Coordinates of C-alpha atoms in Angstrom, one line a residue:
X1444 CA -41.3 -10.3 26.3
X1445 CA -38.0 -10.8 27.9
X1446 CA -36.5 -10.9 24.8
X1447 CA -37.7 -7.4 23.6
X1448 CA -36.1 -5.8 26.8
X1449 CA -33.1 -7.6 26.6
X1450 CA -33.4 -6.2 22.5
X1451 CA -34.2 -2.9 24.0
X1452 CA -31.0 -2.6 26.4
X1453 CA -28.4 -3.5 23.9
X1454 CA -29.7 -0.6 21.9
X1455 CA -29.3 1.7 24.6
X1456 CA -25.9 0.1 25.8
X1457 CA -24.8 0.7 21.8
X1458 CA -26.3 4.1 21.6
X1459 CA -24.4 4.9 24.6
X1460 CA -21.1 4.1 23.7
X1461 CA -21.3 5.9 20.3
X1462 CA -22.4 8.7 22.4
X1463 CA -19.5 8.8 24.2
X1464 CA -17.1 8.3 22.1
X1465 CA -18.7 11.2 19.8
X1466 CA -18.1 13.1 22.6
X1467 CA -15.1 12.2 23.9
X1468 CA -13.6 13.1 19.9
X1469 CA -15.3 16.1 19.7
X1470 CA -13.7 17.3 23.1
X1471 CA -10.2 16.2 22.1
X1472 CA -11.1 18.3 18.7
X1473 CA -11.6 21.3 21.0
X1474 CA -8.5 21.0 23.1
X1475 CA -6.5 20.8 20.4
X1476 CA -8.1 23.7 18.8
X1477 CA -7.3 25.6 22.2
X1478 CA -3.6 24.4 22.4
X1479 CA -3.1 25.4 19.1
X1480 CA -4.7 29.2 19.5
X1481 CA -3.2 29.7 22.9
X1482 CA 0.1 31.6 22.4
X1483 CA 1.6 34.4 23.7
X1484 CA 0.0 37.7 23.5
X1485 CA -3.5 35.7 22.8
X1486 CA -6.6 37.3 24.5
X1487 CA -8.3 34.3 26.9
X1488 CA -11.4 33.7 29.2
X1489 CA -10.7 32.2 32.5
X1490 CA -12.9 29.7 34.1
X1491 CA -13.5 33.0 36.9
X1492 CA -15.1 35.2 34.3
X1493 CA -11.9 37.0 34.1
X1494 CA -10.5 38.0 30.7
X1495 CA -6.1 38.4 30.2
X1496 CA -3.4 38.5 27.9
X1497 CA -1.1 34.7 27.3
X1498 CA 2.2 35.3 28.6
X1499 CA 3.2 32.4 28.7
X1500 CA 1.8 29.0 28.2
X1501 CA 2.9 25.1 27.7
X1502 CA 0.4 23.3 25.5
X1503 CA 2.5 19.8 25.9
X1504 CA 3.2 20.1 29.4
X1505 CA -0.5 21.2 31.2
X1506 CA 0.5 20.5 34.4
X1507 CA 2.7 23.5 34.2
X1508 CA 0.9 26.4 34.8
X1509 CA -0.1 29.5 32.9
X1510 CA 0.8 32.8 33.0
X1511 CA -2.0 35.5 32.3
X1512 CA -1.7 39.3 32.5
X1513 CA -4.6 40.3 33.3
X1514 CA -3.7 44.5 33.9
X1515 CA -0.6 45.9 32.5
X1516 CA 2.0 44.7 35.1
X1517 CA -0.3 42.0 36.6
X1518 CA 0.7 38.5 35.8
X1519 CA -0.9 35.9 37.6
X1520 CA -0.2 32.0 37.3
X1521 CA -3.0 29.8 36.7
X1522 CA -3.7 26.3 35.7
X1523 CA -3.8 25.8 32.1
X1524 CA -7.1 24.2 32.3
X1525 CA -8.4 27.1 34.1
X1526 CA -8.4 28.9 30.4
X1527 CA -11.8 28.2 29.2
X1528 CA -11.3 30.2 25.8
X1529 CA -9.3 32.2 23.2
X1530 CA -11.0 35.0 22.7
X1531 CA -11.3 36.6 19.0
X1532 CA -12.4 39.9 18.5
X1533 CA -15.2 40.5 16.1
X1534 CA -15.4 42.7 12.7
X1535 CA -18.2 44.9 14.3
X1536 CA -15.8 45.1 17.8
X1537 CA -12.7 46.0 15.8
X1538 CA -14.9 48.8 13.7
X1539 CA -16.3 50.2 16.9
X1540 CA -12.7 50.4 18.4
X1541 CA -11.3 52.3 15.5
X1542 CA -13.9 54.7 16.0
X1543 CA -13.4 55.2 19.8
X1544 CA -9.6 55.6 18.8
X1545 CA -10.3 58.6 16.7
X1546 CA -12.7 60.0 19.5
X1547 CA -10.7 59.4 22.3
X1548 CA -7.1 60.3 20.9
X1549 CA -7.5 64.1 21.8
X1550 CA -7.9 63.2 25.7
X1551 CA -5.2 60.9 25.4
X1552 CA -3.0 63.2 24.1
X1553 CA -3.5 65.8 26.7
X1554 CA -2.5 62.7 29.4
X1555 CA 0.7 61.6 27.6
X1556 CA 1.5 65.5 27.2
X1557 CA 1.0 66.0 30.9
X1558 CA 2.8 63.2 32.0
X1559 CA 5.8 63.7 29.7
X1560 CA 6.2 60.0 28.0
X1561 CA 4.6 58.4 24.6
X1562 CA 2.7 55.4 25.2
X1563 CA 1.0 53.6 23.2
X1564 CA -2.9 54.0 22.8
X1565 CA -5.2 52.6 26.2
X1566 CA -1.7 51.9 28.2
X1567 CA -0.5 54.1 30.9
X1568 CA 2.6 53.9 32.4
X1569 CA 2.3 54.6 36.5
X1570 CA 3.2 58.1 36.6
X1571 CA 0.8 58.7 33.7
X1572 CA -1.6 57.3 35.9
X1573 CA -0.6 59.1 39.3
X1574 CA -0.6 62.4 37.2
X1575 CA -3.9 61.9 35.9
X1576 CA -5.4 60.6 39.1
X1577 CA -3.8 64.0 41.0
X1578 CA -5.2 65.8 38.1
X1579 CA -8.7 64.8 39.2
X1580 CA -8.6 65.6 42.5
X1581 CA -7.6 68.8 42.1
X1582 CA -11.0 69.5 40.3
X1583 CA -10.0 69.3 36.9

């Protein structure tokens, strides 16, 4: 009887220790795969729930810290362990967009007109912005 548990325990203590080192190998498989996706201008989830844009980012050196944008203008400095995942856009999100684009590129126009500057599609510059905003209030 003795014998059975003792039988019994070194199978667990064996399945154990291939369980963690499966583990342990598939995690180092992921962090790689992370460092290697995470370069400027990469879209990320933080650990927060927040979503940004890599500014910059040091996959040797993680005690260094990241830095995210995560509005035009907003760069913030973060762990680098605090980025939880590279995001990738999907087919269906990227068809979707090019839709909206086409939709929305007649109110855009009338805001870079208004404002006097070109800017690229879904970035405003402040006084794009503040013209807009003053545009609104005055019951526009």
């Amino acid at each position: 009887m003795e014998i059975m548990l003792f039988g019994l325990l070194a199978v667990l203590l064996i399945f154990m220790v291939i369980n963690t080192r499966k583990r342990n190998k598939q995690m180092k498989a992921e962090q790689a795969e992370k460092a290697e996706k995470t370069i400027p201008g990469a879209k990320v989830l933080l650990q927060g729930g927040l979503y940004g844009t890599v500014v910059s980012f040091d996959p040797d050196n993680l005690d260094q810290p990241a830095q995210i944008e995560l509005a035009p203008g907003a760069v913030v400095e973060v762990h680098s362990q605090a980025i939880l995942r590279v995001v990738e856009p999907t087919e269906d999100a990227d068809d979707e967009l090019e839709a909206d684009e086409d939709d929305d590129a007649d109110a855009h126009d009338s805001v870079d007109a208004a404002a006097g500057d070109e800017a690229p599609y879904g970035v405003e510059t402040p006084e794009q912005t503040r013209t807009r905003l003053e545009g609104d209030a005055d019951g526009k």
